[in-house]
Coordinates of C-alpha atoms and ligand atoms in Angstrom, one line a residue:
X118 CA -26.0 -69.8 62.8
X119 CA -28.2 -66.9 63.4
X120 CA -29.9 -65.8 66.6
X121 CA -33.0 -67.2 65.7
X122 CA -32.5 -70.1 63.7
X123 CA -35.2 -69.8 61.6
X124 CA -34.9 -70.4 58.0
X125 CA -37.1 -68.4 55.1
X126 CA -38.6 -71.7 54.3
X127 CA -39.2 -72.7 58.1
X128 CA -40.4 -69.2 58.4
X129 CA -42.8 -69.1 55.1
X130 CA -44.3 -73.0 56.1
X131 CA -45.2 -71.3 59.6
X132 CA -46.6 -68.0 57.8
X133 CA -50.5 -68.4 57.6
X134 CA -52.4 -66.2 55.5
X135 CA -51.9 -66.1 51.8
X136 CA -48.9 -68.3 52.2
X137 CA -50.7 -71.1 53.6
X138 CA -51.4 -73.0 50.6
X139 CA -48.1 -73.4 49.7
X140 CA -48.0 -72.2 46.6
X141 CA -47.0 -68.6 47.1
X142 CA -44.6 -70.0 49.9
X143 CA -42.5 -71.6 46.8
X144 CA -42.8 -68.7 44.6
X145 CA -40.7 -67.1 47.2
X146 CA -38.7 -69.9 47.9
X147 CA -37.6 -69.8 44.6
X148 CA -37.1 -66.0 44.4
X149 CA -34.7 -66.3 46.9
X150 CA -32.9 -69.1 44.7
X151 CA -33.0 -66.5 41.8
X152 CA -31.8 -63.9 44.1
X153 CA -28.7 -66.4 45.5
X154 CA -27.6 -66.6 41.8
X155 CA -27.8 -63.2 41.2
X156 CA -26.0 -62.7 44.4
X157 CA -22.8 -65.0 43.1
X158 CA -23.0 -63.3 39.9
X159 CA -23.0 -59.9 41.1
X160 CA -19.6 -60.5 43.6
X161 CA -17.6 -62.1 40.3
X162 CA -18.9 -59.8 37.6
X163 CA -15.8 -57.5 37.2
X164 CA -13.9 -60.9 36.9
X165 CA -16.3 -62.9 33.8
X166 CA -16.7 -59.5 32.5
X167 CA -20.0 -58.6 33.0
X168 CA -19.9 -55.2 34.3
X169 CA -20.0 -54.1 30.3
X170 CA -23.1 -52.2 28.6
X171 CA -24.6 -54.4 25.7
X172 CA -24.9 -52.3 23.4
X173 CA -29.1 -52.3 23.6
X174 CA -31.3 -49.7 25.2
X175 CA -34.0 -50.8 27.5
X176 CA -37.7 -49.8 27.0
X177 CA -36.8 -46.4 29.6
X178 CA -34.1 -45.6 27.5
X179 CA -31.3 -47.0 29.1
X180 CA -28.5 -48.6 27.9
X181 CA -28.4 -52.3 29.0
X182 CA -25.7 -54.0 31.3
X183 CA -24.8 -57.1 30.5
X184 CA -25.8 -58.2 34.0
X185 CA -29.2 -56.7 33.9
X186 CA -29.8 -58.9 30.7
X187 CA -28.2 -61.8 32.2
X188 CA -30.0 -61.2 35.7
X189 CA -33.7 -60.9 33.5
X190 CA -33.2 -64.0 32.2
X191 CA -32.4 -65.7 35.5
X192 CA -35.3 -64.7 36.6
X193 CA -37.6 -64.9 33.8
X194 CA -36.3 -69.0 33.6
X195 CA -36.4 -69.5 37.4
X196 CA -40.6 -68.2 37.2
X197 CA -41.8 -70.3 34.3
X198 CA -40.4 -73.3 35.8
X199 CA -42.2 -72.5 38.9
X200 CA -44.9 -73.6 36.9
X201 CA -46.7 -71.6 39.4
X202 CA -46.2 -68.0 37.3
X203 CA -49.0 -66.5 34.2
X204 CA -47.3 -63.7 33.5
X205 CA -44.0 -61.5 34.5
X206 CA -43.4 -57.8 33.6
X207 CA -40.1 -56.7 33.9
X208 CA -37.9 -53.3 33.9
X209 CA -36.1 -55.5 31.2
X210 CA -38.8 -56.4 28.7
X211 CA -40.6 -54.1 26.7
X212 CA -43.7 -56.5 26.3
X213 CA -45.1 -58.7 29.0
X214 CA -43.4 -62.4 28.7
X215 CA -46.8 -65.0 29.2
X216 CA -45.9 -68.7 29.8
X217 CA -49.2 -70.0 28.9
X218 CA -48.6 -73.6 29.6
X219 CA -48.7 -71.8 33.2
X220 CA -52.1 -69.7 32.7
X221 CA -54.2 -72.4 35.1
X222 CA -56.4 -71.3 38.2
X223 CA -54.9 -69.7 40.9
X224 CA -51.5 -69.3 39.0
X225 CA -49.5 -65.9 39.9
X226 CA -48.3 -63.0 37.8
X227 CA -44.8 -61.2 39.1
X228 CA -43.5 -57.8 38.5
X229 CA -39.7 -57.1 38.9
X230 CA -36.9 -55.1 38.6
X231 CA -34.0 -57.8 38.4
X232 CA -30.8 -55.5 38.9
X233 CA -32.0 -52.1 40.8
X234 CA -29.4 -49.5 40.9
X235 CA -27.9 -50.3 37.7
X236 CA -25.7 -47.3 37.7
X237 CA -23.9 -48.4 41.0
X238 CA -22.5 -52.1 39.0
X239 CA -19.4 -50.4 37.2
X240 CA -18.1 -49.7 40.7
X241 CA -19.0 -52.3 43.4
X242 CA -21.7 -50.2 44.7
X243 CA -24.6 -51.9 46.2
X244 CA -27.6 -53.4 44.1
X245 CA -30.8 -55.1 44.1
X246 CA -33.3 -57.1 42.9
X247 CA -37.7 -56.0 43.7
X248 CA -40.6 -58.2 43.1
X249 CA -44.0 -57.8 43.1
X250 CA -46.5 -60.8 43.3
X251 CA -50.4 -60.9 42.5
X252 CA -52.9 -63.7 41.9
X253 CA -54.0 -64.0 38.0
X254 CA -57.5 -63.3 38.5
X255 CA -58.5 -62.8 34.9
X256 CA -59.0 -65.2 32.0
X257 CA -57.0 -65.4 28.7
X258 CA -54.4 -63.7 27.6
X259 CA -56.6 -60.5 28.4
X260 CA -56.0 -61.2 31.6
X261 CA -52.7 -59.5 32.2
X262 CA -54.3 -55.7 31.7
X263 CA -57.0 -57.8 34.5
X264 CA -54.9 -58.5 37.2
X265 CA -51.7 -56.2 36.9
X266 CA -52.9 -52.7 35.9
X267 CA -54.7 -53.1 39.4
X268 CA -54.1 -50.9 42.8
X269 CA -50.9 -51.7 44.4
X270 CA -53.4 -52.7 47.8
X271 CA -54.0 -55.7 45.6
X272 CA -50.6 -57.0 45.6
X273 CA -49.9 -60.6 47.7
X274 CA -46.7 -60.2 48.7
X275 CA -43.7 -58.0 47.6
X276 CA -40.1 -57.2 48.6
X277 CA -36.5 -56.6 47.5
X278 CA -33.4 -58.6 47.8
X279 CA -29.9 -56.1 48.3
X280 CA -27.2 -57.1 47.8
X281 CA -24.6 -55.1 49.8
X282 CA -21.7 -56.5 52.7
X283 CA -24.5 -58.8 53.3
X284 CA -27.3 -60.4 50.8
X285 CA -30.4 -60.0 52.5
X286 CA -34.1 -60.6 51.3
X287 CA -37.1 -58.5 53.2
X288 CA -40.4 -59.8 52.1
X289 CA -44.0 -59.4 53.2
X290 CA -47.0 -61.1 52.7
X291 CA -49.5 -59.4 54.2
X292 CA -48.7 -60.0 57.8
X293 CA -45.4 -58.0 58.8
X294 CA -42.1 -57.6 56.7
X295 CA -39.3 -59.9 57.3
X296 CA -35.9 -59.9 56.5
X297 CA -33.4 -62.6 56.2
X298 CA -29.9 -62.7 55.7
X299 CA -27.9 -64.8 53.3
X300 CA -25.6 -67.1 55.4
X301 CA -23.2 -68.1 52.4
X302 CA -21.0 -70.5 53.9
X303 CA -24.9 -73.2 54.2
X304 CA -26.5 -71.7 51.6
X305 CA -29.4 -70.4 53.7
X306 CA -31.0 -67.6 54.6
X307 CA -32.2 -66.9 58.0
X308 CA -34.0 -65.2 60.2
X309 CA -32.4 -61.6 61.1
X310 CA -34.6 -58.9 61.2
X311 CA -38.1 -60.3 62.3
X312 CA -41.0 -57.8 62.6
X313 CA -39.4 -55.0 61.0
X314 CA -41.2 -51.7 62.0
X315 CA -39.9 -48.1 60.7
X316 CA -39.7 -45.5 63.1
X317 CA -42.4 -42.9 62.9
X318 CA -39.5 -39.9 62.2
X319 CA -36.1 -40.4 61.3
X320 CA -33.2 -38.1 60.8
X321 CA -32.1 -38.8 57.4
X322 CA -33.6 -37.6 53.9
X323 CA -32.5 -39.4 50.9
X324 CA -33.0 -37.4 47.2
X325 CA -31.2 -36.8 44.3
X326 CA -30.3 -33.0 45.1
X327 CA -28.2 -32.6 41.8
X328 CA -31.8 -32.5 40.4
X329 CA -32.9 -29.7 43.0
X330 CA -33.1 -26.8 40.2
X331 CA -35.5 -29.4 38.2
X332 CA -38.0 -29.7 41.0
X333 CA -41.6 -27.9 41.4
X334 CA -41.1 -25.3 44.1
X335 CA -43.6 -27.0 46.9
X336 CA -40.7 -30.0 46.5
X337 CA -37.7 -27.6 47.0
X338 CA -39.4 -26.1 49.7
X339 CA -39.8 -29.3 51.5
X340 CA -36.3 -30.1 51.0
X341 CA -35.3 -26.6 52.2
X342 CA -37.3 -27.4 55.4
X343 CA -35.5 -30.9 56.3
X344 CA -32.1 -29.0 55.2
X345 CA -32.3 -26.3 58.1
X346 CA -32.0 -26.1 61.5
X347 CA -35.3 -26.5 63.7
X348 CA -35.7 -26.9 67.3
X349 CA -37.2 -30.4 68.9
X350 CA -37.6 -32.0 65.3
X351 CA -34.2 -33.5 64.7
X352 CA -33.6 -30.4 61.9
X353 CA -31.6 -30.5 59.8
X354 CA -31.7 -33.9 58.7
X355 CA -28.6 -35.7 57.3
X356 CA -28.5 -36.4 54.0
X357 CA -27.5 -39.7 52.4
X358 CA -28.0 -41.1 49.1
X359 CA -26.8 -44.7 47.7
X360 CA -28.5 -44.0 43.9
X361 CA -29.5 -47.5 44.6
X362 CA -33.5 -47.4 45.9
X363 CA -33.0 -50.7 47.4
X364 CA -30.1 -49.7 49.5
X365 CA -31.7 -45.9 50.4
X366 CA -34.8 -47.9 51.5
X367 CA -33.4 -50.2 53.1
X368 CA -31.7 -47.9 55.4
X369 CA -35.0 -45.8 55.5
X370 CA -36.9 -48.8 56.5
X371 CA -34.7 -49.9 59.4
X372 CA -33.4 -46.1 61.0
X373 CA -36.7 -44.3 59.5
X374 CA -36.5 -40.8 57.5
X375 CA -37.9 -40.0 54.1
X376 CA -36.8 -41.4 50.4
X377 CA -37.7 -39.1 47.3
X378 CA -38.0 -39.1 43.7
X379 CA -40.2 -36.5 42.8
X380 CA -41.2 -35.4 39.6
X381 CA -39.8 -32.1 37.7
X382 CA -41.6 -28.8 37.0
X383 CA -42.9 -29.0 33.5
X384 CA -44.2 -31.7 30.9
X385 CA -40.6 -32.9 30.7
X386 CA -39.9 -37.0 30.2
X387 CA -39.3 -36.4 34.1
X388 CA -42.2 -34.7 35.0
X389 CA -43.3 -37.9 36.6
X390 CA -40.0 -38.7 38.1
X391 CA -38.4 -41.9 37.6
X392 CA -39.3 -44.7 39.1
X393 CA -42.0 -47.5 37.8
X394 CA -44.8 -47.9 39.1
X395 CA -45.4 -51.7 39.1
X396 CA -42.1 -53.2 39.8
X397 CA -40.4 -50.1 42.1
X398 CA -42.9 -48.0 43.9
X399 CA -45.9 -50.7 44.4
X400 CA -44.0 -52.9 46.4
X401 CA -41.6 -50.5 48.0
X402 CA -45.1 -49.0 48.9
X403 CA -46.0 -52.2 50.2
X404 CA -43.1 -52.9 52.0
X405 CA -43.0 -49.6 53.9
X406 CA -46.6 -49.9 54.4
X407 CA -46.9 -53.1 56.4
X408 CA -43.8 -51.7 58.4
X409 CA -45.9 -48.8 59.6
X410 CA -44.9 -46.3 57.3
X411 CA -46.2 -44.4 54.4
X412 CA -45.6 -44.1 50.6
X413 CA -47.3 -41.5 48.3
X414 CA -46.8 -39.0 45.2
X415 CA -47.2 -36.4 47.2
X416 CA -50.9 -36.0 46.8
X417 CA -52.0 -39.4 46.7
X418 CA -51.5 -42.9 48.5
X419 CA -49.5 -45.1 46.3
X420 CA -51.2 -48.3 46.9
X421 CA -54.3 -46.4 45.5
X422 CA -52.9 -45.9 42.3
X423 CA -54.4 -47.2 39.3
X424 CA -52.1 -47.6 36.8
X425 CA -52.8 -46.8 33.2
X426 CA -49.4 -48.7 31.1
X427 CA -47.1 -51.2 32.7
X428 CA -44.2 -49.2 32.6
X429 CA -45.7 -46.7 34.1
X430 CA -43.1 -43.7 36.3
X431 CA -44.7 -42.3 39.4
X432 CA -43.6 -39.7 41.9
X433 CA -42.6 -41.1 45.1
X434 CA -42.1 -39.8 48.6
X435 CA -41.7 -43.0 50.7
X436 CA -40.8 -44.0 54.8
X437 CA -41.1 -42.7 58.3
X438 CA -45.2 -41.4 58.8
X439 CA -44.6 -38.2 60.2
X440 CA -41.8 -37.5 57.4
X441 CA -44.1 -38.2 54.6
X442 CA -46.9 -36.4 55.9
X443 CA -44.8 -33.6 56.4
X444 CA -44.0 -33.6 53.0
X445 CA -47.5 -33.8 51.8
X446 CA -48.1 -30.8 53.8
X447 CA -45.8 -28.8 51.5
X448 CA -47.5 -30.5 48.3
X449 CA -50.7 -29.7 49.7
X450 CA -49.8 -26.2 50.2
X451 CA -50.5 -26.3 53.6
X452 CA -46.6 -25.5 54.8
Ligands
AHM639 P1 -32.5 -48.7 37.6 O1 -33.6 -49.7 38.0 O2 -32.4 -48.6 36.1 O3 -31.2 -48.9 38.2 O4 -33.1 -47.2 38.0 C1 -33.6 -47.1 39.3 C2 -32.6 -46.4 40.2 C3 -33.1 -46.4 41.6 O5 -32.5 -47.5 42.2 C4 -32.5 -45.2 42.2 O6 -33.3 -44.7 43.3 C5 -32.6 -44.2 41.0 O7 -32.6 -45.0 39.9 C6 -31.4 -43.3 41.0 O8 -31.5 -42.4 39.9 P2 -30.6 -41.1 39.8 O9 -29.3 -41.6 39.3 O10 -31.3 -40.3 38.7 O11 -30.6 -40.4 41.1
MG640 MG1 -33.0 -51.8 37.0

């Protein structure tokens, strides 16, 4: 049993706020089923031969593993028969997937990225699942360009599942981010990191240096600056980097530091970085936002963001306060 003894569904029935209708209590209730399956499935893949590619390529022009396909479809079945879910956008699906029998009053529409760190599944490194929950607002089938290509502030709740030594769901709904681990052996999650805040500096900065000759100069020069020595700030930083934005912000949101995946120089495919806007950086930005941190391009608040497509890539620089402003700084021209 844990310390606390408090279960996610104990724990989202006590939740007030948005969650006190109920209704958004069970759509994460049955996230976290989705996420249990996904957890089984990832620990036996090499075994029922799922760590394979399929042979498709994905809408960012990636080739498809045969657990991200199987993982998307978890999930895309899990929300319908929520009968609580409009509309889901996926990293999956090219096209948004409505379930119109669904489209009622005060039904939901979730964004996700079912397997995050795809990369990292053909050799037993850590993954994830991040979900991203709004109220439908809109009428119709118009409705999804209504209610999803909307500012991240606007999101419900949001969070990611990783699925590491441990499976563990953080969450947050408006009122603090929560995290709860799987306990296997009952079946339940519970209560194990209440109240999470991130620590206004860390001493870690997590980026894909192979890409440092690819970046703008204002970003190289903020990495230069974490990278060398500097009396009473903790400089240089440590570097550490998963490949697996789930597991690098995990870390990030529990020992503090900064997380980047800035765009490159030039009009390049890359030139906004990689990461999606709706179903990565929103509610990482979220996440890290009700913990006390900061998420941003660079220039501008993430949660501010309009976004213009649903697959959308934005730059992001994401975690401890002080690191990201510090960072900013640089992009701002003011280091
Ligand atoms: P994915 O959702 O297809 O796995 O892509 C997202 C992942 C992030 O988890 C991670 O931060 C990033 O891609 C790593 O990319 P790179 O290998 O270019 O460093
Ligand atoms: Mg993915």
């Amino acid at each position: 049993m844990s310390l606390t003894g408090i279960t996610l569904s104990r724990h989202l029935l006590d939740d007030q706020g948005e969650l006190a209708d109920g209704d958004l209590a069970a759509l994460l209730m049955q996230i976290s089923l989705v996420a249990r399956i996904i957890s089984r499935e990832v620990k036996r893949a090499a075994l029922v031969g799922m760590l394979g590619y399929t042979g498709e390529v994905n809408v960012q022009g990636e080739q498809v593993r045969q657990l991200d396909l199987w993982s998307n479809e978890v999930c895309v079945n899990a929300l319908k028969e929520t009968r609580l879910v409009c509309t889901v956008v996926s990293e999956e699906m090219e096209n948004l997937l409505h379930f119109d029998r669904n489209c009622v009053a005060g039904s939901y529409v979730v964004c996700f990225d079912p397997v995050d760190g795809s990369s990292n599944i053909g050799v037993n490194g850590t993954v994830g699942t991040i979900f991203s929950i709004r109220r439908r607002r809109g009428e119709g089938r118009e409705h999804a360009a209504a209610d999803l290509l909307r500012k991240g502030s606007e999101q419900l709740a949001a969070g990611y599942v990783m699925y590491g030594p441990s499976t563990i769901l953080v969450y947050t709904a408006g009122r603090g981010v929560y995290g709860f681990t799987l306990d296997e052996s009952i079946g339940e999650y519970l209560l194990s990191h209440p109240n999470i805040a991130i620590p206004r500096r860390g001493k870690i900065y997590s980026v894909n240096l192979g890409n440092y000759h690819r970046w703008p100069e204002q970003t190289r020069r903020a990495i230069d600056y974490f990278n060398s020595p500097g009396k009473g700030t903790g400089r240089p930083y440590s570097l550490r980097y998963v490949g697996t934005m789930v597991s690098d912000m995990h870390r990030t949101l529990l020992e503090g530091g900064v997380f980047m995946y800035p765009g490159e120089a030039g009009e390049g495919k890359k030139s906004r970085g990689k990461l999606r806007l709706l179903y990565e950086a929103q509610p990482m930005g979220y996440v890290v936002e009700q913990a006390g941190g900061r998420a941003s391009t660079g220039l501008e608040r993430i949660l501010d963001i309009e976004p213009s497509e649903y697959h959308q890539r934005v730059p992001l620089i994401i975690g401890s306060a002080d690191d990201v402003a510090i960072v900013e700084e640089f992009y701002r021209g003011e280091r």
